[in-house]
Coordinates of C-alpha atoms in Angstrom, one line a residue:
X1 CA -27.4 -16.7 3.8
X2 CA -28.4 -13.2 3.1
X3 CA -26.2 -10.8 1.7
X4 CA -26.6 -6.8 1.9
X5 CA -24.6 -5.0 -0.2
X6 CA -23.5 -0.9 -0.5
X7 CA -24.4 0.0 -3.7
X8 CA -21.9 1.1 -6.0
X9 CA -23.2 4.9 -5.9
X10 CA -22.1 5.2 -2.8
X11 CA -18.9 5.2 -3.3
X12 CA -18.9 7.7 -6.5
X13 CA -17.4 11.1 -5.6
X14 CA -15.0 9.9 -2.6
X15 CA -12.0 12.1 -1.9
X16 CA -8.8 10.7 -2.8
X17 CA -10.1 7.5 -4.2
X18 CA -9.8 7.5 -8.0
X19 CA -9.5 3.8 -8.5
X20 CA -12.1 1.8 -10.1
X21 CA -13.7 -0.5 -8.4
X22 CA -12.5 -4.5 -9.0
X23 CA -14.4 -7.5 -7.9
X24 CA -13.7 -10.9 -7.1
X25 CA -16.7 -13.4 -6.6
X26 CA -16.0 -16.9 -4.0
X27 CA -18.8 -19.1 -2.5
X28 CA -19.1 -19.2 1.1
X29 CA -19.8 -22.7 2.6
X30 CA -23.6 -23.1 1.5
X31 CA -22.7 -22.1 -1.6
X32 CA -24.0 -18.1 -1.5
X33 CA -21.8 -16.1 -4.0
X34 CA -19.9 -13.4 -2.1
X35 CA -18.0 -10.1 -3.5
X36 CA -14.8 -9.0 -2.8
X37 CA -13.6 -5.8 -3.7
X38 CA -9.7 -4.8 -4.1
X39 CA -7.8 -2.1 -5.7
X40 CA -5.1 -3.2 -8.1
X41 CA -3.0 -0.6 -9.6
X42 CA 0.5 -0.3 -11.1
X43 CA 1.8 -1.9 -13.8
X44 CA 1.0 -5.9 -13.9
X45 CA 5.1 -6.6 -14.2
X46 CA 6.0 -4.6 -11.4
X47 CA 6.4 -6.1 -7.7
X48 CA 3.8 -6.2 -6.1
X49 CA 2.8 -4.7 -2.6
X50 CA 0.0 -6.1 -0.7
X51 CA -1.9 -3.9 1.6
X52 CA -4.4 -6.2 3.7
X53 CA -6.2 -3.7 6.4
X54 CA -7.1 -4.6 9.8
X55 CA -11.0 -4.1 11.6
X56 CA -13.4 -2.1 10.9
X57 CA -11.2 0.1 8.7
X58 CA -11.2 -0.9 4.7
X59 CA -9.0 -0.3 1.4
X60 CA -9.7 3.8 1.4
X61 CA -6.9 3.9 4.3
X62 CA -4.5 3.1 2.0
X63 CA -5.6 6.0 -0.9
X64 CA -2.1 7.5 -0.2
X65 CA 0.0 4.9 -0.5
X66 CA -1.0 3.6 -3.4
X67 CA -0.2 5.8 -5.1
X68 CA 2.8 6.5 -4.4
X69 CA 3.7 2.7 -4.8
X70 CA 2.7 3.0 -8.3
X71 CA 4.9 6.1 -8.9
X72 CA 7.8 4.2 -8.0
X73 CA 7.0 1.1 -10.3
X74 CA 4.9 -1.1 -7.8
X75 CA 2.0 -3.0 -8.3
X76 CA -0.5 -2.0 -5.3
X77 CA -3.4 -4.5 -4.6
X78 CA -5.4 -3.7 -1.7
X79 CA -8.5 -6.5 -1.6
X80 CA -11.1 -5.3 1.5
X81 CA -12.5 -8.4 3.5
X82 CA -15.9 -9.3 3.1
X83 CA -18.2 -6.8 4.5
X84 CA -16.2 -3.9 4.3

């Protein structure tokens, strides 16, 4: 399988969006490594909070949230499906 990818510059300078980016590698079925990038922020002992998004938005809509999950002692992680 081919796999384009956004490259990282692209997402340099967005409003509201001060996390740094995270990545998670899997293998799809014919064995192609894909990348998966989440936001995980708040401390590591905290509960977490999952924020899974829905089509075609990705983890930005949650730039808000997060942190104000991790004000109150949450753990946010955010992971984006593949291709978004």
């Amino acid at each position: 399988m081919d796999v384009l990818r956004t490259p990282d510059a692209r997402f340099e300078g967005l409003p509201d969006w001060p996390f740094a980016p995270r990545y998670h590698e899997v293998s799809d079925a014919d064995g192609t490594r894909l990348r998966i990038h989440y936001v995980d922020e708040g401390p590591r002992g905290g509960p977490p909070v999952l924020l899974l998004h829905g089509e075609p938005s990705w983890a930005y809509l949650y730039r808000h949230i997060i942190a104000g999950l991790v004000a109150r002692g949450y753990r946010a992680i955010a992971p984006d499906l593949i291709g978004f």
